[in-house]
mmCIF file of C-alpha atoms in Angstrom:
data_model
loop_
_atom_site.group_PDB
_atom_site.id
_atom_site.type_symbol
_atom_site.label_atom_id
_atom_site.label_comp_id
_atom_site.label_asym_id
_atom_site.label_seq_id
_atom_site.Cartn_x
_atom_site.Cartn_y
_atom_site.Cartn_z
ATOM 1 C CA MET D 21 129.153 113.651 176.400
ATOM 2 C CA TYR D 22 125.656 112.629 175.603
ATOM 3 C CA ILE D 23 125.103 116.011 173.593
ATOM 4 C CA LYS D 24 127.991 114.670 171.110
ATOM 5 C CA LYS D 25 125.887 111.235 170.974
ATOM 6 C CA ILE D 26 122.824 113.684 170.206
ATOM 7 C CA LEU D 27 124.965 115.554 167.143
ATOM 8 C CA LEU D 28 126.009 112.250 165.928
ATOM 9 C CA THR D 29 122.292 111.153 165.870
ATOM 10 C CA ILE D 30 121.797 113.420 163.705
ATOM 11 C CA VAL D 31 124.206 113.563 161.199
ATOM 12 C CA PHE D 32 124.301 109.846 160.601
ATOM 13 C CA LEU D 33 120.255 110.293 160.227
ATOM 14 C CA GLY D 34 121.369 112.832 157.755
ATOM 15 C CA LEU D 35 123.272 111.001 155.968
ATOM 16 C CA GLY D 36 121.239 108.086 155.840
ATOM 17 C CA VAL D 37 118.642 110.937 154.374
ATOM 18 C CA ALA D 38 120.458 111.548 151.718
ATOM 19 C CA ALA D 39 121.342 108.760 150.655
ATOM 20 C CA TYR D 40 118.169 107.727 150.564
ATOM 21 C CA PHE D 41 117.661 110.672 148.574
ATOM 22 C CA ALA D 42 120.435 110.260 146.507
ATOM 23 C CA TYR D 43 119.247 106.465 145.781
ATOM 24 C CA PHE D 44 115.628 107.522 144.888
ATOM 25 C CA VAL D 45 117.074 110.263 142.168
ATOM 26 C CA TYR D 46 119.211 107.624 140.921
ATOM 27 C CA SER D 47 116.845 104.821 140.649
ATOM 28 C CA ALA D 48 114.139 107.722 139.457
ATOM 29 C CA MET D 49 116.682 108.790 136.194
ATOM 30 C CA PHE D 50 118.870 105.791 135.527
ATOM 31 C CA THR D 51 118.003 102.596 136.315
ATOM 32 C CA PRO D 52 115.980 100.392 133.741
ATOM 33 C CA ASN D 53 112.223 101.477 133.729
ATOM 34 C CA THR D 54 110.628 99.849 130.874
ATOM 35 C CA ALA D 55 107.778 96.231 131.270
ATOM 36 C CA PHE D 56 107.897 95.223 128.090
ATOM 37 C CA ASN D 57 109.480 92.758 126.326
ATOM 38 C CA ASN D 58 110.600 93.629 122.203
ATOM 39 C CA GLU D 59 112.992 95.647 121.293
ATOM 40 C CA SER D 60 111.429 98.793 121.241
ATOM 41 C CA ALA D 61 108.050 100.582 121.462
ATOM 42 C CA TYR D 62 106.166 103.925 120.482
ATOM 43 C CA ILE D 63 104.429 106.228 121.405
ATOM 44 C CA TYR D 64 101.923 109.193 119.428
ATOM 45 C CA VAL D 65 101.022 112.110 121.227
ATOM 46 C CA LYS D 66 99.135 114.614 119.374
ATOM 47 C CA SER D 67 99.294 118.073 119.109
ATOM 48 C CA THR D 68 96.287 118.303 121.727
ATOM 49 C CA ASP D 69 97.924 115.829 123.874
ATOM 50 C CA ASN D 70 98.577 116.606 127.407
ATOM 51 C CA TYR D 71 100.283 114.925 130.713
ATOM 52 C CA ASN D 72 97.605 112.458 132.016
ATOM 53 C CA ASP D 73 96.816 111.451 128.091
ATOM 54 C CA VAL D 74 100.931 111.130 127.358
ATOM 55 C CA ARG D 75 100.591 108.826 130.705
ATOM 56 C CA GLN D 76 97.880 106.823 130.341
ATOM 57 C CA GLN D 77 100.608 105.143 126.778
ATOM 58 C CA LEU D 78 103.362 105.062 129.042
ATOM 59 C CA ALA D 79 101.202 103.312 132.280
ATOM 60 C CA ALA D 80 101.301 99.583 130.369
ATOM 61 C CA LEU D 81 105.273 100.348 128.896
ATOM 62 C CA LEU D 82 106.706 100.877 132.379
ATOM 63 C CA LEU D 83 107.747 99.510 135.543
ATOM 64 C CA ASP D 84 107.322 102.279 138.434
ATOM 65 C CA ILE D 85 105.338 105.110 136.784
ATOM 66 C CA GLU D 86 105.119 106.951 139.764
ATOM 67 C CA LYS D 87 109.260 107.548 139.339
ATOM 68 C CA PHE D 88 108.570 108.613 136.172
ATOM 69 C CA ASP D 89 105.983 111.136 136.985
ATOM 70 C CA ALA D 90 108.474 112.250 139.814
ATOM 71 C CA LEU D 91 111.441 112.745 137.449
ATOM 72 C CA ALA D 92 109.218 114.319 134.693
ATOM 73 C CA GLU D 93 107.974 117.126 136.850
ATOM 74 C CA GLN D 94 111.204 118.256 137.982
ATOM 75 C CA LYS D 95 112.731 117.813 134.184
ATOM 76 C CA LYS D 96 109.733 120.187 133.459
ATOM 77 C CA TYR D 97 107.843 117.587 130.939
ATOM 78 C CA VAL D 98 104.402 117.900 132.459
ATOM 79 C CA SER D 99 103.681 120.982 131.226
ATOM 80 C CA ASN D 100 106.235 121.099 127.557
ATOM 81 C CA VAL D 101 104.538 117.880 126.064
ATOM 82 C CA LYS D 102 105.869 117.630 122.121
ATOM 83 C CA ALA D 103 103.801 116.258 119.569
ATOM 84 C CA GLY D 104 104.946 113.287 117.297
ATOM 85 C CA ARG D 105 105.645 109.544 117.587
ATOM 86 C CA PHE D 106 108.332 108.433 119.346
ATOM 87 C CA VAL D 107 110.229 105.618 120.791
ATOM 88 C CA ILE D 108 111.487 103.673 124.045
ATOM 89 C CA LYS D 109 113.926 100.900 123.836
ATOM 90 C CA LYS D 110 113.913 98.362 125.916
ATOM 91 C CA GLY D 111 115.965 98.940 129.286
ATOM 92 C CA MET D 112 115.401 102.461 128.886
ATOM 93 C CA SER D 113 115.652 104.948 132.383
ATOM 94 C CA ASN D 114 112.885 107.752 132.516
ATOM 95 C CA ASN D 115 116.121 109.991 132.206
ATOM 96 C CA ASP D 116 116.255 108.565 128.367
ATOM 97 C CA ILE D 117 112.261 108.043 128.141
ATOM 98 C CA ILE D 118 111.962 111.933 128.553
ATOM 99 C CA ASN D 119 115.006 113.081 126.593
ATOM 100 C CA SER D 120 113.474 110.901 123.870
ATOM 101 C CA ILE D 121 110.168 111.998 124.118
ATOM 102 C CA ARG D 122 110.737 115.626 124.146
ATOM 103 C CA SER D 123 112.848 116.098 121.376
ATOM 104 C CA LYS D 124 113.180 113.468 119.099
ATOM 105 C CA ASN D 125 110.639 113.018 117.619
ATOM 106 C CA LEU D 126 110.453 110.037 114.600
ATOM 107 C CA PRO D 127 109.698 110.448 110.795
ATOM 108 C CA VAL D 128 107.119 107.637 109.839
ATOM 109 C CA LYS D 129 107.166 106.809 106.287
ATOM 110 C CA VAL D 130 104.193 107.997 104.347
ATOM 111 C CA SER D 131 103.051 105.937 100.844
ATOM 112 C CA PHE D 132 100.180 106.458 98.494
ATOM 113 C CA ASN D 133 99.552 105.713 94.942
ATOM 114 C CA ASN D 134 96.366 104.823 92.830
ATOM 115 C CA GLN D 135 94.386 106.984 94.279
ATOM 116 C CA GLU D 136 91.298 107.844 92.184
ATOM 117 C CA THR D 137 90.805 111.785 93.366
ATOM 118 C CA LEU D 138 91.778 114.141 96.279
ATOM 119 C CA GLU D 139 89.117 112.417 98.821
ATOM 120 C CA LYS D 140 90.227 109.024 98.293
ATOM 121 C CA LEU D 141 94.004 110.249 98.542
ATOM 122 C CA ALA D 142 92.561 112.272 101.897
ATOM 123 C CA GLY D 143 91.413 108.889 103.246
ATOM 124 C CA ARG D 144 94.816 107.344 102.626
ATOM 125 C CA ILE D 145 97.207 109.729 103.886
ATOM 126 C CA ALA D 146 94.510 110.027 107.059
ATOM 127 C CA LEU D 147 95.445 106.745 108.263
ATOM 128 C CA GLN D 148 99.176 107.311 107.959
ATOM 129 C CA ILE D 149 99.418 110.764 109.727
ATOM 130 C CA GLU D 150 97.839 112.552 112.906
ATOM 131 C CA THR D 151 95.327 114.907 111.025
ATOM 132 C CA ASP D 152 91.989 114.239 109.902
ATOM 133 C CA SER D 153 90.839 113.282 106.419
ATOM 134 C CA VAL D 154 88.654 116.611 106.551
ATOM 135 C CA SER D 155 91.649 119.157 107.138
ATOM 136 C CA LEU D 156 93.435 117.497 103.972
ATOM 137 C CA LEU D 157 91.058 117.339 101.707
ATOM 138 C CA ASN D 158 90.339 121.496 102.801
ATOM 139 C CA ALA D 159 93.848 121.916 102.028
ATOM 140 C CA MET D 160 93.895 119.902 98.635
ATOM 141 C CA LYS D 161 90.647 121.824 97.493
ATOM 142 C CA ASP D 162 91.855 124.935 98.823
ATOM 143 C CA ASN D 163 91.230 127.441 95.531
ATOM 144 C CA ALA D 164 93.970 130.320 97.041
ATOM 145 C CA PHE D 165 96.472 126.962 97.005
ATOM 146 C CA TYR D 166 94.713 126.518 93.382
ATOM 147 C CA ASP D 167 95.801 130.350 92.244
ATOM 148 C CA LYS D 168 98.702 131.068 94.010
ATOM 149 C CA ASN D 169 100.339 127.622 92.042
ATOM 150 C CA ASN D 170 98.169 126.855 89.068
ATOM 151 C CA PHE D 171 96.187 124.576 89.860
ATOM 152 C CA ASN D 172 92.356 124.472 89.529
ATOM 153 C CA GLU D 173 89.844 120.821 90.747
ATOM 154 C CA ALA D 174 91.185 118.641 87.297
ATOM 155 C CA THR D 175 94.271 118.924 87.634
ATOM 156 C CA ALA D 176 94.816 119.117 91.292
ATOM 157 C CA LEU D 177 95.552 115.507 91.407
ATOM 158 C CA GLY D 178 97.883 115.102 89.123
ATOM 159 C CA MET D 179 99.943 117.425 92.144
ATOM 160 C CA TYR D 180 100.633 114.237 94.438
ATOM 161 C CA ILE D 181 103.448 112.441 92.693
ATOM 162 C CA PRO D 182 102.982 108.705 94.065
ATOM 163 C CA ASN D 183 105.808 107.288 96.185
ATOM 164 C CA SER D 184 107.035 106.999 99.614
ATOM 165 C CA TYR D 185 107.910 110.482 101.626
ATOM 166 C CA GLU D 186 109.499 110.573 105.041
ATOM 167 C CA LEU D 187 107.000 112.842 107.386
ATOM 168 C CA PHE D 188 106.249 113.623 110.643
ATOM 169 C CA TRP D 189 103.563 112.009 111.735
ATOM 170 C CA ASN D 190 102.444 114.879 113.477
ATOM 171 C CA THR D 191 102.420 116.784 109.970
ATOM 172 C CA SER D 192 99.593 119.090 109.883
ATOM 173 C CA ALA D 193 97.017 118.829 106.866
ATOM 174 C CA GLU D 194 99.120 122.349 105.225
ATOM 175 C CA LYS D 195 102.336 121.368 105.831
ATOM 176 C CA PHE D 196 101.887 117.624 104.295
ATOM 177 C CA ARG D 197 100.240 119.373 101.006
ATOM 178 C CA ASP D 198 103.363 122.111 100.838
ATOM 179 C CA ARG D 199 105.115 119.256 100.904
ATOM 180 C CA MET D 200 103.635 117.317 98.179
ATOM 181 C CA LEU D 201 103.884 120.773 96.189
ATOM 182 C CA THR D 202 107.612 120.364 96.387
ATOM 183 C CA GLU D 203 108.467 117.173 95.210
ATOM 184 C CA TYR D 204 106.082 117.904 92.720
ATOM 185 C CA ASN D 205 108.204 120.519 91.851
ATOM 186 C CA ARG D 206 111.045 118.453 92.070
ATOM 187 C CA PHE D 207 109.821 115.653 89.897
ATOM 188 C CA TRP D 208 109.571 118.160 86.773
ATOM 189 C CA ASN D 209 113.208 118.746 85.985
ATOM 190 C CA ALA D 210 114.831 120.640 84.067
ATOM 191 C CA SER D 211 115.239 116.487 81.856
ATOM 192 C CA ARG D 212 111.353 115.855 81.849
ATOM 193 C CA LEU D 213 110.724 119.297 81.485
ATOM 194 C CA GLU D 214 112.662 119.070 77.954
ATOM 195 C CA LYS D 215 110.577 115.882 77.132
ATOM 196 C CA ALA D 216 107.312 117.600 78.024
ATOM 197 C CA LYS D 217 108.383 120.831 75.663
ATOM 198 C CA LYS D 218 109.371 117.702 72.580
ATOM 199 C CA ALA D 219 105.840 115.944 73.259
ATOM 200 C CA GLY D 220 104.045 119.405 72.766
ATOM 201 C CA LEU D 221 102.173 118.871 75.979
ATOM 202 C CA ASN D 222 102.322 121.484 79.789
ATOM 203 C CA LYS D 223 103.099 119.409 83.015
ATOM 204 C CA ASP D 224 98.653 119.291 83.267
ATOM 205 C CA GLU D 225 99.050 117.748 79.814
ATOM 206 C CA VAL D 226 101.217 114.739 80.424
ATOM 207 C CA MET D 227 99.109 113.822 83.386
ATOM 208 C CA ALA D 228 96.150 113.740 81.856
ATOM 209 C CA LEU D 229 97.342 111.438 78.739
ATOM 210 C CA ALA D 230 99.847 109.508 81.558
ATOM 211 C CA SER D 231 96.196 109.196 84.024
ATOM 212 C CA ILE D 232 94.388 107.643 80.257
ATOM 213 C CA VAL D 233 98.157 105.257 79.420
ATOM 214 C CA TYR D 234 97.744 104.808 83.582
ATOM 215 C CA GLU D 235 93.813 102.964 82.721
ATOM 216 C CA GLU D 236 94.250 101.194 80.110
ATOM 217 C CA SER D 237 97.182 99.068 80.623
ATOM 218 C CA LYS D 238 99.190 98.631 84.391
ATOM 219 C CA GLN D 239 102.364 96.795 82.146
ATOM 220 C CA PRO D 240 105.123 99.870 81.910
ATOM 221 C CA ALA D 241 106.402 97.687 79.138
ATOM 222 C CA GLU D 242 103.663 98.630 76.963
ATOM 223 C CA GLN D 243 102.991 102.271 78.536
ATOM 224 C CA PRO D 244 104.929 104.022 76.260
ATOM 225 C CA ARG D 245 103.596 101.839 72.985
ATOM 226 C CA ILE D 246 99.927 103.139 74.083
ATOM 227 C CA ALA D 247 101.395 107.010 74.763
ATOM 228 C CA GLY D 248 102.766 106.968 71.229
ATOM 229 C CA VAL D 249 99.229 105.957 70.170
ATOM 230 C CA TYR D 250 97.769 108.709 71.793
ATOM 231 C CA ILE D 251 100.523 111.253 70.074
ATOM 232 C CA ASN D 252 99.929 110.470 67.443
ATOM 233 C CA ARG D 253 96.399 111.082 67.219
ATOM 234 C CA LEU D 254 96.822 114.236 69.057
ATOM 235 C CA LYS D 255 99.673 115.665 66.097
ATOM 236 C CA ARG D 256 96.963 114.148 63.616
ATOM 237 C CA GLY D 257 93.791 115.786 65.399
ATOM 238 C CA ILE D 258 91.972 112.900 65.383
ATOM 239 C CA PRO D 259 90.074 111.932 68.098
ATOM 240 C CA LEU D 260 91.713 110.091 71.521
ATOM 241 C CA GLN D 261 88.040 108.248 71.945
ATOM 242 C CA ALA D 262 90.066 106.890 74.773
ATOM 243 C CA ASP D 263 87.277 104.642 76.854
ATOM 244 C CA PRO D 264 88.968 105.990 80.958
ATOM 245 C CA THR D 265 87.691 109.092 79.892
ATOM 246 C CA LEU D 266 83.982 107.725 79.041
ATOM 247 C CA LYS D 267 84.379 105.793 82.215
ATOM 248 C CA PHE D 268 85.114 108.690 84.696
ATOM 249 C CA ALA D 269 82.366 110.888 82.800
ATOM 250 C CA ALA D 270 79.745 108.198 83.408
ATOM 251 C CA TYR D 271 80.641 107.879 87.021
ATOM 252 C CA LYS D 272 80.059 111.525 87.233
ATOM 253 C CA LEU D 273 76.180 110.777 86.287
ATOM 254 C CA PRO D 274 73.546 108.974 89.071
ATOM 255 C CA LYS D 275 72.946 107.012 86.190
ATOM 256 C CA TYR D 276 76.638 105.211 86.476
ATOM 257 C CA LYS D 277 76.821 105.249 90.927
ATOM 258 C CA ASN D 278 78.069 102.183 92.301
ATOM 259 C CA THR D 279 78.272 100.503 89.141
ATOM 260 C CA VAL D 280 81.939 98.878 87.259
ATOM 261 C CA ILE D 281 81.926 99.263 83.795
ATOM 262 C CA LYS D 282 83.093 97.109 82.224
ATOM 263 C CA ARG D 283 82.639 97.041 78.230
ATOM 264 C CA VAL D 284 82.297 100.451 77.090
ATOM 265 C CA LEU D 285 78.625 100.918 75.059
ATOM 266 C CA ASN D 286 77.385 103.296 72.678
ATOM 267 C CA GLU D 287 75.032 104.997 75.216
ATOM 268 C CA HIS D 288 78.303 105.689 77.158
ATOM 269 C CA LYS D 289 79.943 107.531 73.444
ATOM 270 C CA GLU D 290 76.666 109.945 73.847
ATOM 271 C CA ILE D 291 77.835 110.969 77.205
ATOM 272 C CA GLU D 292 78.146 115.169 77.125
ATOM 273 C CA SER D 293 81.366 115.717 79.462
ATOM 274 C CA PRO D 294 84.404 117.782 78.211
ATOM 275 C CA TYR D 295 86.016 114.509 79.581
ATOM 276 C CA ASN D 296 84.451 112.287 76.439
ATOM 277 C CA THR D 297 86.769 111.843 74.476
ATOM 278 C CA TYR D 298 84.668 110.568 71.393
ATOM 279 C CA LYS D 299 83.072 113.715 71.243
ATOM 280 C CA ASN D 300 85.191 116.153 72.119
ATOM 281 C CA PRO D 301 89.189 116.992 70.495
ATOM 282 C CA GLY D 302 92.477 116.564 71.923
ATOM 283 C CA LEU D 303 93.171 116.317 75.959
ATOM 284 C CA PRO D 304 90.306 115.967 78.705
ATOM 285 C CA PRO D 305 90.216 118.980 81.384
ATOM 286 C CA GLY D 306 92.242 117.089 83.980
ATOM 287 C CA LEU D 307 93.109 113.499 85.010
ATOM 288 C CA VAL D 308 90.927 110.232 84.933
ATOM 289 C CA THR D 309 93.179 108.590 88.040
ATOM 290 C CA MET D 310 96.371 108.673 89.964
ATOM 291 C CA PRO D 311 99.350 107.653 87.542
ATOM 292 C CA ASP D 312 101.905 105.983 88.190
ATOM 293 C CA VAL D 313 105.287 107.134 87.406
ATOM 294 C CA SER D 314 105.889 104.412 85.082
ATOM 295 C CA ALA D 315 102.809 105.587 83.370
ATOM 296 C CA ILE D 316 103.784 109.455 83.252
ATOM 297 C CA ASP D 317 107.837 108.462 82.172
ATOM 298 C CA ALA D 318 106.062 106.598 79.676
ATOM 299 C CA VAL D 319 104.436 109.693 78.093
ATOM 300 C CA LEU D 320 107.332 111.515 78.458
ATOM 301 C CA ASN D 321 109.322 108.458 76.593
ATOM 302 C CA TYR D 322 106.692 107.592 74.324
ATOM 303 C CA GLU D 323 107.436 104.890 71.839
ATOM 304 C CA LYS D 324 107.711 106.090 67.855
ATOM 305 C CA HIS D 325 106.121 104.256 65.963
ATOM 306 C CA LYS D 326 103.063 104.575 63.221
ATOM 307 C CA TYR D 327 99.846 102.615 65.442
ATOM 308 C CA ILE D 328 96.596 104.330 65.338
ATOM 309 C CA TYR D 329 94.849 102.379 67.114
ATOM 310 C CA PHE D 330 95.150 99.487 70.022
ATOM 311 C CA ALA D 331 92.774 96.715 71.593
ATOM 312 C CA ALA D 332 92.795 94.369 74.448
ATOM 313 C CA ASP D 333 94.685 91.443 73.800
ATOM 314 C CA ALA D 334 91.990 88.480 74.304
ATOM 315 C CA LYS D 335 94.633 85.678 74.509
ATOM 316 C CA ARG D 336 96.879 87.647 76.518
ATOM 317 C CA PHE D 337 95.359 88.970 79.368
ATOM 318 C CA GLY D 338 96.918 92.714 80.068
ATOM 319 C CA TYR D 339 98.318 93.428 77.096
ATOM 320 C CA HIS D 340 96.760 95.391 73.926
ATOM 321 C CA LYS D 341 97.238 94.356 70.060
ATOM 322 C CA PHE D 342 98.347 97.718 68.069
ATOM 323 C CA ALA D 343 96.914 98.726 64.815
ATOM 324 C CA LYS D 344 97.709 100.945 62.007
ATOM 325 C CA THR D 345 94.811 100.822 59.160
ATOM 326 C CA LEU D 346 91.289 101.101 60.963
ATOM 327 C CA ALA D 347 90.736 97.878 58.879
ATOM 328 C CA GLN D 348 93.257 96.010 60.876
ATOM 329 C CA HIS D 349 92.030 97.368 64.458
ATOM 330 C CA ASN D 350 88.169 96.337 64.105
ATOM 331 C CA ILE D 351 89.982 93.050 63.107
ATOM 332 C CA ASN D 352 91.319 92.881 66.654
ATOM 333 C CA ALA D 353 88.828 95.067 68.322
ATOM 334 C CA ARG D 354 85.712 92.259 67.119
ATOM 335 C CA ALA D 355 88.064 89.306 68.927
ATOM 336 C CA TYR D 356 88.283 90.709 71.964
ATOM 337 C CA HIS D 357 84.131 91.721 71.592
ATOM 338 C CA LYS D 358 83.410 88.447 71.445
ATOM 339 C CA TYR D 359 86.038 87.439 74.184
ATOM 340 C CA LEU D 360 83.601 89.656 76.308
ATOM 341 C CA SER D 361 80.046 88.093 74.907
ATOM 342 C CA SER D 362 81.881 84.870 75.586
ATOM 343 C CA GLN D 363 82.693 85.168 79.306
ATOM 344 C CA GLY D 364 79.104 87.131 79.834
ATOM 345 C CA ILE D 365 80.075 90.279 79.774
ATOM 346 C CA TYR D 366 77.542 92.954 78.269
ATOM 347 C CA LYS D 367 78.020 96.262 80.070
#
């Protein structure tokens, strides 16, 4: 009888331990363990992070980090951390959280436009994905990549078509660059290539001209007409005499560093540079800025007209007056110069 009581006691103790263990496992795995009030929270796991780095982010988001630790160890997440951007939704259990941060890397939207140089583009992208600006710039300026894909330092900025793209947050510098090449090749579809051919331009020339058009006007409705002026000049062998190219050349010189040129002067027209389109015929060797898609398509769909000249319109800020003759252009230009002087703008 005594032995029977002992055995029953052992059985009940065993059942109690088993019940407690089952409760602990269930609690660790399936009960909600989030401590935030928003519908969701995000963590960003770097490629160099280990479990302690992830744990540090999670500690502020979870009710019981120790139970999470126990399950993470059991499911071998501790030794198999994955990089990326991950979501934790309100009310998630530890099991759900581990499944999310182990296998559900979420993309981010990477956006850019109006970046004047590769350096500025690299800085802009580094704010949106894990990789740093130095790594991005090195990938963008890689000479082997240039040679393989027919780019050079002057034309490379044209490979980056301004838009929003979905990428994983932990995308490397090289993978970002390669993705942009894929998007560039997709952008240059058969229709755009045919239009470039009809205009007598290759892709690099379209991008160079588009960068000038974009600097001249941010008005999409006016850009095809401006593009038409430059196409007319190219076809007639007239120098482009594009002020944005003079500014680009000037800003390369120590004299004009950290300055803003608001008025193009004769001294700028004397700058020795392949980008000086007052001295050099045809298009410059590369882009003077990153053009919007509207400016690129404005070149490809340029307005056919007989205008050879244009000058800024003093009465309609952001727009221009167009002329077929030098005499009319001089009238338009004098009106704008008079306006600049009235505003105290002399350089």
